[in-house]
PDB file of N, CA and C in Angstrom:
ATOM      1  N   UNK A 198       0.863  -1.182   0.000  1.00 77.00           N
ATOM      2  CA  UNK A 198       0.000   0.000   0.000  1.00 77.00           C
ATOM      3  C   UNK A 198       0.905   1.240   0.000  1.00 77.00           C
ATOM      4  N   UNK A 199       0.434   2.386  -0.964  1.00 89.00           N
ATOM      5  CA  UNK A 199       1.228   3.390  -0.934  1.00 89.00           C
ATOM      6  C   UNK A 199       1.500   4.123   0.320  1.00 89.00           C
ATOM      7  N   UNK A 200       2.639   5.079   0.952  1.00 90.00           N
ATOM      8  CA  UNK A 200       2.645   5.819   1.890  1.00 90.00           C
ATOM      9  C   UNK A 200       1.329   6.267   2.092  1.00 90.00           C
ATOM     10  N   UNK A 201       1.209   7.443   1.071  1.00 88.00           N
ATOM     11  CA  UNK A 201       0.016   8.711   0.945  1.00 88.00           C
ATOM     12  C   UNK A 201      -1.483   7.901   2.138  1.00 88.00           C
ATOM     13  N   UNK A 202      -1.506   6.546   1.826  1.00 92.00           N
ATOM     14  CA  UNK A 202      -3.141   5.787   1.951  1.00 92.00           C
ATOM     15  C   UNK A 202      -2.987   5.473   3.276  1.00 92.00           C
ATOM     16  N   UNK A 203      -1.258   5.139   3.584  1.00 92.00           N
ATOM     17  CA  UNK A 203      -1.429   4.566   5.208  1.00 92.00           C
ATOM     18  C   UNK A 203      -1.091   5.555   5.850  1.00 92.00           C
ATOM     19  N   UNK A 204      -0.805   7.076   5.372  1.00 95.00           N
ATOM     20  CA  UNK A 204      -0.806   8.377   6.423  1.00 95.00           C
ATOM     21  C   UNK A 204      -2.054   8.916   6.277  1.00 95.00           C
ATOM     22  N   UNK A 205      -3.361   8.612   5.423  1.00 96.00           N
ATOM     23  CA  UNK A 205      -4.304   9.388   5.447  1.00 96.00           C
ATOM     24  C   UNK A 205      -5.473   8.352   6.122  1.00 96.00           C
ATOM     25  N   UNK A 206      -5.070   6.883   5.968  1.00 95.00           N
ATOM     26  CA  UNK A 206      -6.024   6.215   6.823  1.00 95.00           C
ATOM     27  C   UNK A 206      -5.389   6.025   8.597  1.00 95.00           C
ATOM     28  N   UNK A 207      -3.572   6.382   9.039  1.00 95.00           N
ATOM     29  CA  UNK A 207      -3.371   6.910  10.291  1.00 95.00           C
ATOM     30  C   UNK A 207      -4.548   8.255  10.817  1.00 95.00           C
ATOM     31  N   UNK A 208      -4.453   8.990  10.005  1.00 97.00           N
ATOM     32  CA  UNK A 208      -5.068  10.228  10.437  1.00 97.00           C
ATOM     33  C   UNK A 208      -6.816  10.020  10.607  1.00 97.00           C
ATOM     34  N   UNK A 209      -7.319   8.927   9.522  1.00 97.00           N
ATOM     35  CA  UNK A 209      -8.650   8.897   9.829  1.00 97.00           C
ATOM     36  C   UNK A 209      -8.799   8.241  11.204  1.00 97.00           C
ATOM     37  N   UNK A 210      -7.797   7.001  11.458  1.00 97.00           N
ATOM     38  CA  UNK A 210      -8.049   6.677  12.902  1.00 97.00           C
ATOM     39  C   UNK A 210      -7.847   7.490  13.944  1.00 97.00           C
ATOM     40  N   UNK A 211      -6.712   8.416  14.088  1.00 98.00           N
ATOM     41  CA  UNK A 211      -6.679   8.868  14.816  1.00 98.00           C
ATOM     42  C   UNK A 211      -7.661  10.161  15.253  1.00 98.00           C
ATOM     43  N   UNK A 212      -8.482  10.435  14.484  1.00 98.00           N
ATOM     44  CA  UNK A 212      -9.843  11.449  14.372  1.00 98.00           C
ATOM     45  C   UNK A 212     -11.093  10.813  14.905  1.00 98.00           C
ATOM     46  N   UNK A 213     -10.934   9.446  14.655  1.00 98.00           N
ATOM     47  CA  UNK A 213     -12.036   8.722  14.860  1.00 98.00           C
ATOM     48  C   UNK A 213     -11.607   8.320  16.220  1.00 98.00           C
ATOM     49  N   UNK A 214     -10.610   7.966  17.247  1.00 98.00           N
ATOM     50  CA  UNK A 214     -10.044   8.073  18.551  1.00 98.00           C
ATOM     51  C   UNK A 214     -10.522   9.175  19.199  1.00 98.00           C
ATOM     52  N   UNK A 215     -10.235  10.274  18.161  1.00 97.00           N
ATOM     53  CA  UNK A 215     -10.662  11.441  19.877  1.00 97.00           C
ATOM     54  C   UNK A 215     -12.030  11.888  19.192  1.00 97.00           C
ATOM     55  N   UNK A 216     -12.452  11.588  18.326  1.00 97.00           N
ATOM     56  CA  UNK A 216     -14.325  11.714  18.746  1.00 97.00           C
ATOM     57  C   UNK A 216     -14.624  10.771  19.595  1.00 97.00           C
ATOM     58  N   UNK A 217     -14.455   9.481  19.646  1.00 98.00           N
ATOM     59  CA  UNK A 217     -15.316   8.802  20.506  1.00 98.00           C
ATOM     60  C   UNK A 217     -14.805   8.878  21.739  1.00 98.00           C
ATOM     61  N   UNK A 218     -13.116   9.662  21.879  1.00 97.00           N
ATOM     62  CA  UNK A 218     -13.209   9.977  23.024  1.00 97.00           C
ATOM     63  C   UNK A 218     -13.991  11.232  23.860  1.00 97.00           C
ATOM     64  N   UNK A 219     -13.815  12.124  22.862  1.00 95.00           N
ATOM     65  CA  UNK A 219     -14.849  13.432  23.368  1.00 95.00           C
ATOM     66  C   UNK A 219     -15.782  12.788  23.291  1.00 95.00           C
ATOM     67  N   UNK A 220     -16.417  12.394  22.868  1.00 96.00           N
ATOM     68  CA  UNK A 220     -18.129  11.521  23.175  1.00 96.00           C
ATOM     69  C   UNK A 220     -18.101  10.880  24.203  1.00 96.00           C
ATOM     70  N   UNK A 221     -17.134  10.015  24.288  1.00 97.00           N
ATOM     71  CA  UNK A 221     -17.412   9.538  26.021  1.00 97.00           C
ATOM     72  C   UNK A 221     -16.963  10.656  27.308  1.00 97.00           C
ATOM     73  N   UNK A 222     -16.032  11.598  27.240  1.00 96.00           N
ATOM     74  CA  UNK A 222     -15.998  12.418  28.111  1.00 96.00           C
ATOM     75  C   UNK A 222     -17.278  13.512  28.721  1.00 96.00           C
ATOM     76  N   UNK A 223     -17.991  13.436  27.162  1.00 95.00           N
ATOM     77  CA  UNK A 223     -18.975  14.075  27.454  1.00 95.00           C
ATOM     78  C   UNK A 223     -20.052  13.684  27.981  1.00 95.00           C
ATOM     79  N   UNK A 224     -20.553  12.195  27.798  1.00 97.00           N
ATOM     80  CA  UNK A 224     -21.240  11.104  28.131  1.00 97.00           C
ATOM     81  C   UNK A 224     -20.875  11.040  30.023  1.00 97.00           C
ATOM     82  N   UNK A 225     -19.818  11.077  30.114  1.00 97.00           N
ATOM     83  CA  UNK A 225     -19.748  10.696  31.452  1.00 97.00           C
ATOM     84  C   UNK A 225     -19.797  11.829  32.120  1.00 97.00           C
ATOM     85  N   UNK A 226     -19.513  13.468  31.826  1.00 97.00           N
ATOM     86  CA  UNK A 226     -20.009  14.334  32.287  1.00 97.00           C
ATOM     87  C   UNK A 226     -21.583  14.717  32.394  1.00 97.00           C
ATOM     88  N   UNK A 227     -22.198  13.992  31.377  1.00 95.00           N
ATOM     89  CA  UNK A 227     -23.279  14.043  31.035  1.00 95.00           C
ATOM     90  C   UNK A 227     -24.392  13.493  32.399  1.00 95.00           C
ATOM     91  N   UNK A 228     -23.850  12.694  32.674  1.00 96.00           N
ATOM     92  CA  UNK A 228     -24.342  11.484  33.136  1.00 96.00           C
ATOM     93  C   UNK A 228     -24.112  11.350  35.448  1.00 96.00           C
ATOM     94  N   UNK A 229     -22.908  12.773  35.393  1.00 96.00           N
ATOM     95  CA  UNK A 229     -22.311  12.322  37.240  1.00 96.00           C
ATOM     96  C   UNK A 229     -22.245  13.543  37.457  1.00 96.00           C
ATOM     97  N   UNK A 230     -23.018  13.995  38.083  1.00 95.00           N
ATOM     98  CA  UNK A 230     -22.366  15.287  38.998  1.00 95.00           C
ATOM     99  C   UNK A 230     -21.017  15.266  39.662  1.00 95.00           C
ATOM    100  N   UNK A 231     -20.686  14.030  40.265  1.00 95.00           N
ATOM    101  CA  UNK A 231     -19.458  13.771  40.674  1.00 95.00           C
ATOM    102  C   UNK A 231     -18.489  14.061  39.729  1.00 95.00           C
ATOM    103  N   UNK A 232     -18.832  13.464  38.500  1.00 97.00           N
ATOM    104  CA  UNK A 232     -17.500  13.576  37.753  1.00 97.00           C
ATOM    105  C   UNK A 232     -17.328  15.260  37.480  1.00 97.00           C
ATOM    106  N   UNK A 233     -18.761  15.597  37.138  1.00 97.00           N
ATOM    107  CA  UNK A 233     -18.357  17.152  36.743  1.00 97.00           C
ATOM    108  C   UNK A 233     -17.492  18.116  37.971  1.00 97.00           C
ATOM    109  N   UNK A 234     -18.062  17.757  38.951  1.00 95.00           N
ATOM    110  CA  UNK A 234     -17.192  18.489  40.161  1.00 95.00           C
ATOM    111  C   UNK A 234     -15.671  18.106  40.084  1.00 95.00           C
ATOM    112  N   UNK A 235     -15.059  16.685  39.777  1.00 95.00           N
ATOM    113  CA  UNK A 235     -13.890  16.208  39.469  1.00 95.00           C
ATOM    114  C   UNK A 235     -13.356  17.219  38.526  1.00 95.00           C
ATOM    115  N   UNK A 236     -13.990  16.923  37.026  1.00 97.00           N
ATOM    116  CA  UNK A 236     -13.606  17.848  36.530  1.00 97.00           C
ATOM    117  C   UNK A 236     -13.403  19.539  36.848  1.00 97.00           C
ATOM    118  N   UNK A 237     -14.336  19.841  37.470  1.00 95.00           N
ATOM    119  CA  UNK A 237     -13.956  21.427  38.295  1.00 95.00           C
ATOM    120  C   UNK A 237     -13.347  21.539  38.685  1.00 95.00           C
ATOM    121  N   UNK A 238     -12.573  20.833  39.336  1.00 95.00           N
ATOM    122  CA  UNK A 238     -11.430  20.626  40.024  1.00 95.00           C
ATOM    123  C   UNK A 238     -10.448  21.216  39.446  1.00 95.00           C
ATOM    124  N   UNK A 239     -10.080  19.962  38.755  1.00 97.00           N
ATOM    125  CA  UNK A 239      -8.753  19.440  37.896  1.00 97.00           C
ATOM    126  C   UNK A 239      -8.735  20.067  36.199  1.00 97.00           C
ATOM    127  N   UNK A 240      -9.757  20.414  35.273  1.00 96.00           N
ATOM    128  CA  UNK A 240      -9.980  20.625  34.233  1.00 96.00           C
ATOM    129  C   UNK A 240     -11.467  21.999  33.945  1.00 96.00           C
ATOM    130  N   UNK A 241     -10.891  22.716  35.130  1.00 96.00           N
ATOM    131  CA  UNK A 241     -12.238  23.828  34.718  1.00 96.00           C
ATOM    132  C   UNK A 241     -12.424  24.371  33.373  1.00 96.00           C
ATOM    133  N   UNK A 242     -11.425  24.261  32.440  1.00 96.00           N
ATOM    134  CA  UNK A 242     -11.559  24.581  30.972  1.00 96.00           C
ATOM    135  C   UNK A 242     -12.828  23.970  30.014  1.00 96.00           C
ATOM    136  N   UNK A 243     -12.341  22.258  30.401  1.00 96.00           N
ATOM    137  CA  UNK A 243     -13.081  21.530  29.935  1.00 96.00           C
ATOM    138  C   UNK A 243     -14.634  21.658  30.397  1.00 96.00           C
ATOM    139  N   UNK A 244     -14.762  21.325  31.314  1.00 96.00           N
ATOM    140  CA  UNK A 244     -15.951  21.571  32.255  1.00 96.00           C
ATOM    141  C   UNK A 244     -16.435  22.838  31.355  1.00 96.00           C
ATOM    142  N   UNK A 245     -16.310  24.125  31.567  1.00 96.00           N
ATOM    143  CA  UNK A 245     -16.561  25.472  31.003  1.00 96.00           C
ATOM    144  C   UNK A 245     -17.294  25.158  29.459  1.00 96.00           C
ATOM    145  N   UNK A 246     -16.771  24.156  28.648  1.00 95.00           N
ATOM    146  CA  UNK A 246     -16.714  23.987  27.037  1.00 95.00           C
ATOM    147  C   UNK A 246     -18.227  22.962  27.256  1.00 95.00           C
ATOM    148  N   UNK A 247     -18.094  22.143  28.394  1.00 96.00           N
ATOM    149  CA  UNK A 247     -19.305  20.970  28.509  1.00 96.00           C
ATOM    150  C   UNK A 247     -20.671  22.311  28.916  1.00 96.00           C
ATOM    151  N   UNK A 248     -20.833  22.976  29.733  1.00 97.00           N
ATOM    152  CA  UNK A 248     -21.671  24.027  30.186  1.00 97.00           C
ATOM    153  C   UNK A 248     -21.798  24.572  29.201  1.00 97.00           C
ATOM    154  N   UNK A 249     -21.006  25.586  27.945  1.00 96.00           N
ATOM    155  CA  UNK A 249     -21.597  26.214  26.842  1.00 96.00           C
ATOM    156  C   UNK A 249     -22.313  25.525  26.184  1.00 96.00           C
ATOM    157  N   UNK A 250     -21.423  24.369  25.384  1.00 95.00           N
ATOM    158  CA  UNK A 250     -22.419  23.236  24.514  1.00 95.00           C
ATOM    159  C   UNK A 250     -23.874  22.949  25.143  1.00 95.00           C
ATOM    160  N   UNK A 251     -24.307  22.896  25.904  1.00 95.00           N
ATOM    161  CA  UNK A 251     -25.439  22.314  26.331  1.00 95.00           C
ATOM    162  C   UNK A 251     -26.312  23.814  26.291  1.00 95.00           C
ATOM    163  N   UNK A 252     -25.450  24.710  26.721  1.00 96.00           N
ATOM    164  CA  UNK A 252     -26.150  26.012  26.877  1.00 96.00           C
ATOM    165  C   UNK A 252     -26.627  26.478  25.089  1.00 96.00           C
ATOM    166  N   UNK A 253     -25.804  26.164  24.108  1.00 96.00           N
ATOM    167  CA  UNK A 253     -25.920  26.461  23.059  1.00 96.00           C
ATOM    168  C   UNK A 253     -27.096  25.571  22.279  1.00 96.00           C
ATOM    169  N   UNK A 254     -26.868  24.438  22.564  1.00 95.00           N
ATOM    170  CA  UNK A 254     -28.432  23.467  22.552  1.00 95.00           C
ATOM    171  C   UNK A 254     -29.425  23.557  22.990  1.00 95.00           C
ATOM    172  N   UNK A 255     -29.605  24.568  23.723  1.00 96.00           N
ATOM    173  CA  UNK A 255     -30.918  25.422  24.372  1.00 96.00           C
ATOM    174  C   UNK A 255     -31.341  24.876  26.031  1.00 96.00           C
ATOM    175  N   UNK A 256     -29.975  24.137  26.407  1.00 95.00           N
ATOM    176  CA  UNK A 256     -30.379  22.836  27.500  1.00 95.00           C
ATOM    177  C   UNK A 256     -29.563  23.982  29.187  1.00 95.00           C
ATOM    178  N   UNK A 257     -30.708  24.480  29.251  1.00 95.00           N
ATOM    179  CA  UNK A 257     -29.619  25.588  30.291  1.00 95.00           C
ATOM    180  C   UNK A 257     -30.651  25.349  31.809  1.00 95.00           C
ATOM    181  N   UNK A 258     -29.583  25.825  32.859  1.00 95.00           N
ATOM    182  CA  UNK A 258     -29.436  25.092  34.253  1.00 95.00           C
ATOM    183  C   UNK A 258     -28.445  24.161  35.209  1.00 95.00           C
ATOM    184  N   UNK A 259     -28.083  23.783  34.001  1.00 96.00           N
ATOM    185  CA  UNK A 259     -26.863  22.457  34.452  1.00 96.00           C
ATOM    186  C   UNK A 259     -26.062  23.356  35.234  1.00 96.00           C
ATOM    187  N   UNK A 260     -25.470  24.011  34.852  1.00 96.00           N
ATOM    188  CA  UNK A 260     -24.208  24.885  35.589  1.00 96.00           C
ATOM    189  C   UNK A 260     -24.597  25.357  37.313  1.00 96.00           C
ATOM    190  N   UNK A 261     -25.916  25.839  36.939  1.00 96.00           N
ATOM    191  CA  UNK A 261     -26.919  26.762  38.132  1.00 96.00           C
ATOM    192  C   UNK A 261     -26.969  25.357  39.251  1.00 96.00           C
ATOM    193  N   UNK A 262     -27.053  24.393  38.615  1.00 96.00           N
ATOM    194  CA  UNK A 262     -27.729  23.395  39.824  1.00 96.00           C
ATOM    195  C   UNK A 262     -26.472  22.685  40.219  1.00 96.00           C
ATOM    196  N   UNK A 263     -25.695  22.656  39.549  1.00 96.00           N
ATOM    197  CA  UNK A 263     -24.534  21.866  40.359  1.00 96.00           C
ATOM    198  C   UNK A 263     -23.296  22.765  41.308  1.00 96.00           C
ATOM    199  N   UNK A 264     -23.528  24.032  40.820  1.00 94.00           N
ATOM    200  CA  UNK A 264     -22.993  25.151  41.832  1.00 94.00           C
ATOM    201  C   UNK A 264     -23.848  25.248  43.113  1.00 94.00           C
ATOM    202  N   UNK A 265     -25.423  24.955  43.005  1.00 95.00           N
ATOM    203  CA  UNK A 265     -25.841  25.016  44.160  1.00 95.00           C
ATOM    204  C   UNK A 265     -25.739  23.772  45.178  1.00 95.00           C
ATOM    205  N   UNK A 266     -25.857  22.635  44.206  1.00 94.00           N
ATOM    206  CA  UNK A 266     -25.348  21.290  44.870  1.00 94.00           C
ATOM    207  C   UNK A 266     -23.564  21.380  45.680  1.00 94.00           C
ATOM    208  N   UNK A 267     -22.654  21.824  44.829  1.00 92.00           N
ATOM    209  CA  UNK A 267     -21.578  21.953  45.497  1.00 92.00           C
ATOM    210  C   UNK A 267     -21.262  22.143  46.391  1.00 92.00           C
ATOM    211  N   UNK A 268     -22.483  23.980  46.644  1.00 91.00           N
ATOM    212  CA  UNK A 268     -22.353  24.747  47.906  1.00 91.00           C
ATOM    213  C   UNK A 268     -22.749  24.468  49.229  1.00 91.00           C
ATOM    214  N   UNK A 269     -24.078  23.534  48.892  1.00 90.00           N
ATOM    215  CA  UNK A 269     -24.775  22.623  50.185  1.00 90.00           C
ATOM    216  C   UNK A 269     -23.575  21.700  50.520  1.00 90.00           C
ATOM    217  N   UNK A 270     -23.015  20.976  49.606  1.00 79.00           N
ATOM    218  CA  UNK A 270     -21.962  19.775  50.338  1.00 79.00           C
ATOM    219  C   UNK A 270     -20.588  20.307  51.117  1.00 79.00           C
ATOM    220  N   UNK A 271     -20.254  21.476  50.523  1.00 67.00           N
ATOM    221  CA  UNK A 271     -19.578  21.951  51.288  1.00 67.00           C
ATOM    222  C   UNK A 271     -19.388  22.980  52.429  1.00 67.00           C
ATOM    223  N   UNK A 272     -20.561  22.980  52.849  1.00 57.00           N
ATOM    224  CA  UNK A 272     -20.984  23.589  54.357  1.00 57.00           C
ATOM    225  C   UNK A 272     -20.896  22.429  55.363  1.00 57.00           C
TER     226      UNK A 272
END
């Protein structure tokens, strides 16, 4: 097989790796308050990018309710 086919089918895998990894990161943020607080933690960037997207999908609150959840657990 020529170079050109096995650097352009490297690159399709490796595209197809970090979608389904952003799909599962998002899935599991999706899915745990825990994890999202993890992520607050350690990755507030990310976290920040998961809150717009949803906000941009018309899906808004998420942010509001897990800041208030936070604040109760940590009293």
């Amino acid at each position: 097989m020529p170079l050109p086919k096995k650097l352009m089918k490297g690159v399709i895998v490796v595209e197809l790796l970090g979608v389904c990894g952003a799909y599962a990161l998002f899935h599991k943020m999706n899915n745990s308050r825990d994890f999202r607080n993890t992520m607050n933690t350690k990755f507030p960037s990310i976290l920040e990018v998961y809150y717009q997207s949803n906000e941009w999908a018309g899906i808004h609150g998420i942010r509001e309710r897990d800041v208030e959840v936070w604040s109760t657990k940590h009293d």
